[in-house]
XYZ file of C-alpha atoms in Angstrom:
119
model
C -26.292 23.108 -12.758
C -26.420 19.997 -10.619
C -24.259 18.266 -13.111
C -22.193 20.784 -13.413
C -21.782 20.200 -9.601
C -21.452 16.111 -10.118
C -19.249 16.727 -12.872
C -16.069 19.062 -10.696
C -16.204 16.451 -8.365
C -15.638 13.353 -10.484
C -13.315 15.315 -11.825
C -11.671 16.401 -8.908
C -11.408 12.809 -7.528
C -10.065 11.213 -10.858
C -7.544 13.852 -10.217
C -6.567 13.045 -6.242
C -7.176 9.371 -7.388
C -4.606 10.402 -9.876
C -1.647 11.313 -8.138
C -2.291 8.926 -4.544
C -1.564 6.102 -7.577
C 1.725 7.563 -8.606
C 3.169 6.864 -5.378
C 1.388 4.134 -4.049
C 1.536 1.379 -7.048
C 4.688 -0.413 -4.735
C 3.402 -2.253 -1.641
C 6.540 -1.843 1.110
C 6.899 -4.236 3.322
C 9.760 -4.213 6.050
C 9.724 -6.586 9.148
C 12.594 -5.159 11.864
C 13.425 -7.342 14.494
C 14.454 -5.535 17.538
C 13.419 -4.511 20.946
C 10.573 -1.865 21.962
C 12.672 1.010 21.622
C 12.982 0.339 17.662
C 9.023 0.181 17.399
C 8.840 3.661 19.507
C 11.207 4.865 16.962
C 8.932 4.872 14.780
C 7.623 8.150 12.924
C 3.246 8.471 12.186
C 4.273 8.142 8.805
C 5.886 5.432 9.265
C 9.615 6.361 9.075
C 11.710 4.612 10.899
C 15.544 5.772 11.753
C 16.986 1.649 12.089
C 19.825 1.534 14.426
C 22.633 -0.357 12.749
C 23.360 -3.735 12.805
C 19.521 -3.998 12.974
C 18.342 -7.802 11.527
C 15.156 -7.620 9.559
C 13.392 -7.808 5.895
C 12.699 -5.490 3.126
C 9.998 -6.765 0.285
C 8.544 -3.919 -2.692
C 5.858 -5.473 -5.135
C 5.367 -3.086 -7.780
C 1.436 -4.339 -8.479
C 1.275 -2.503 -11.887
C 4.695 -5.068 -13.369
C 4.905 -7.541 -11.187
C 8.327 -6.799 -9.702
C 9.022 -7.242 -6.937
C 12.418 -7.072 -4.981
C 13.109 -9.415 -1.445
C 16.222 -8.930 0.700
C 16.931 -10.509 3.892
C 19.869 -9.799 6.135
C 21.783 -12.912 6.889
C 20.079 -13.905 10.619
C 16.669 -13.327 8.600
C 17.562 -15.547 6.008
C 18.456 -18.094 7.969
C 15.195 -18.068 10.674
C 12.126 -19.672 8.835
C 10.121 -17.818 11.467
C 10.894 -14.805 10.411
C 10.801 -15.687 6.740
C 7.388 -16.810 7.206
C 5.998 -13.914 8.866
C 7.897 -11.936 7.249
C 6.192 -13.748 4.061
C 2.456 -13.281 5.332
C 2.862 -9.133 5.559
C 3.908 -9.096 2.190
C 0.858 -10.642 0.773
C -1.549 -9.205 3.557
C 0.020 -5.968 1.862
C -0.848 -7.216 -1.495
C -4.841 -8.780 -0.880
C -5.063 -5.306 0.854
C -3.630 -3.342 -1.559
C -6.187 -5.183 -4.268
C -9.205 -4.428 -1.960
C -8.596 -1.392 -2.008
C -7.947 -0.603 -5.817
C -11.373 -2.595 -6.056
C -13.178 -0.489 -3.844
C -12.339 3.422 -5.865
C -13.138 1.918 -8.782
C -16.432 0.526 -7.650
C -17.037 4.580 -5.933
C -15.779 6.040 -9.601
C -17.643 4.038 -11.027
C -20.740 4.566 -8.909
C -19.170 8.332 -9.558
C -19.516 8.430 -12.726
C -22.945 6.560 -13.956
C -24.691 8.603 -11.330
C -23.248 11.920 -13.349
C -24.217 10.094 -16.777
C -28.227 9.437 -15.300
C -27.985 12.514 -14.177
C -28.466 11.066 -10.860
């Protein structure tokens, strides 16, 4: 009976992880330059209504394929400090992604081991 419950938990976790991974393989970093009104305009899910003329940078790093898309507005492209800030955010985002995948893998493997050993 306990094995069935653990198996159900593992299956449910694996299903949820698979669905989440479909949309989470790409780390997206946006660096926008604006005033406090721009920051206050961000919704809880990270969607921002960006006013026309806002300067910024966008990078998307596909963690499965290694493909990277990077776009910079003219003013950001010529501002070394802003580009460095954006690049550091991309590095942090990809490192965080990798650490989260490692943690999820560890948890999943522990669940599988418990199921195998009957614990």
